[in-house]
Tab-separated table of C-alpha atoms in Angstrom:
chain	number	residue	atom	x	y	z
D	1	MET	CA	8.309	14.937	7.541
D	2	SER	CA	4.812	14.208	6.284
D	3	LYS	CA	4.347	12.601	2.892
D	4	SER	CA	1.231	12.769	0.753
D	5	ILE	CA	0.518	9.550	-1.134
D	6	LYS	CA	-2.252	8.036	-3.218
D	7	LEU	CA	-3.112	4.426	-2.435
D	8	ARG	CA	-4.750	2.082	-4.930
D	9	TYR	CA	-6.229	-1.301	-4.091
D	10	PHE	CA	-6.963	-4.309	-6.283
D	11	ALA	CA	-8.716	-7.663	-5.940
D	12	SER	CA	-9.130	-8.933	-2.363
D	13	LEU	CA	-7.482	-5.843	-0.853
D	14	GLN	CA	-9.999	-3.594	-2.605
D	15	GLU	CA	-12.857	-5.750	-1.337
D	16	GLN	CA	-11.550	-5.552	2.234
D	17	ALA	CA	-10.748	-1.820	2.106
D	18	LYS	CA	-14.147	-1.134	0.500
D	19	VAL	CA	-12.517	1.542	-1.666
D	20	ALA	CA	-10.519	1.422	-4.897
D	21	GLU	CA	-8.228	4.265	-3.866
D	22	GLU	CA	-7.624	6.796	-1.131
D	23	ASN	CA	-5.258	9.634	-0.327
D	24	LEU	CA	-3.169	9.585	2.833
D	25	ILE	CA	-0.797	11.928	4.589
D	26	THR	CA	1.657	9.966	6.703
D	27	ASP	CA	4.797	10.289	8.783
D	28	LEU	CA	5.633	6.589	8.371
D	29	ASN	CA	9.003	5.700	6.866
D	30	THR	CA	8.717	2.417	4.954
D	31	TYR	CA	6.150	0.616	2.839
D	32	GLN	CA	6.223	-2.175	5.443
D	33	GLU	CA	5.051	0.283	8.124
D	34	LEU	CA	2.412	1.596	5.726
D	35	TYR	CA	1.094	-1.880	4.930
D	36	ASN	CA	0.934	-2.701	8.646
D	37	LEU	CA	-1.133	0.446	9.282
D	38	LEU	CA	-3.475	-0.242	6.378
D	39	SER	CA	-3.802	-3.889	7.374
D	40	GLU	CA	-5.002	-2.836	10.826
D	41	ARG	CA	-7.283	-0.126	9.435
D	42	HIS	CA	-8.926	-2.260	6.737
D	43	GLY	CA	-8.580	-5.755	8.218
D	44	PHE	CA	-6.442	-7.186	5.421
D	45	ASN	CA	-6.120	-10.960	5.780
D	46	LEU	CA	-2.833	-11.190	3.845
D	47	SER	CA	0.552	-10.754	5.488
D	48	SER	CA	3.024	-8.337	3.940
D	49	ALA	CA	5.044	-11.363	2.764
D	50	GLN	CA	2.102	-12.318	0.535
D	51	VAL	CA	1.770	-8.989	-1.282
D	52	LYS	CA	3.979	-7.010	-3.638
D	53	VAL	CA	4.323	-3.238	-3.577
D	54	ALA	CA	4.594	-0.953	-6.589
D	55	VAL	CA	5.363	2.763	-6.468
D	56	ASN	CA	4.662	4.947	-9.486
D	57	ASP	CA	4.172	1.829	-11.627
D	58	GLU	CA	7.472	0.176	-10.624
D	59	PHE	CA	7.927	-2.700	-8.197
D	60	THR	CA	9.912	-1.921	-5.058
D	61	THR	CA	10.515	-3.584	-1.688
D	62	MET	CA	8.660	-3.216	1.587
D	63	GLU	CA	11.872	-1.905	3.209
D	64	ASN	CA	12.191	1.110	0.894
D	65	ILE	CA	11.408	4.627	2.098
D	66	ILE	CA	7.999	6.061	1.207
D	67	LEU	CA	8.271	8.648	-1.551
D	68	ASP	CA	6.296	11.874	-1.211
D	69	GLN	CA	3.690	12.582	-3.906
D	70	SER	CA	3.707	8.984	-5.123
D	71	THR	CA	1.088	6.412	-6.041
D	72	VAL	CA	1.405	3.219	-4.004
D	73	VAL	CA	-0.228	-0.081	-4.941
D	74	PHE	CA	-0.195	-3.193	-2.772
D	75	ILE	CA	-0.789	-6.184	-5.049
D	76	PRO	CA	-2.204	-9.424	-3.683
D	77	PRO	CA	-1.358	-12.798	-5.225
D	78	VAL	CA	-3.348	-13.403	-8.378
D	79	ALA	CA	-4.602	-16.807	-9.471
D	80	GLY	CA	-4.998	-17.349	-13.154
D	81	GLY	CA	-5.148	-19.892	-15.839
């Protein structure tokens, strides 16, 4: 069953995707599959092990099932001081 999601990108992922957000309709099952697709599409240079995923403002795992009508954010590591 197709799911409609909103994707938001930050930091290096936003630079590589060349967009801050986009909408996507997908038949993929997990956030891992979604990240793999987006990584191929946008040329992300970070592996899924290096990013965190948040859905509707709450952290989740890459193995969880994609929720329909949700906002998904893949968060790269952030350096700070």
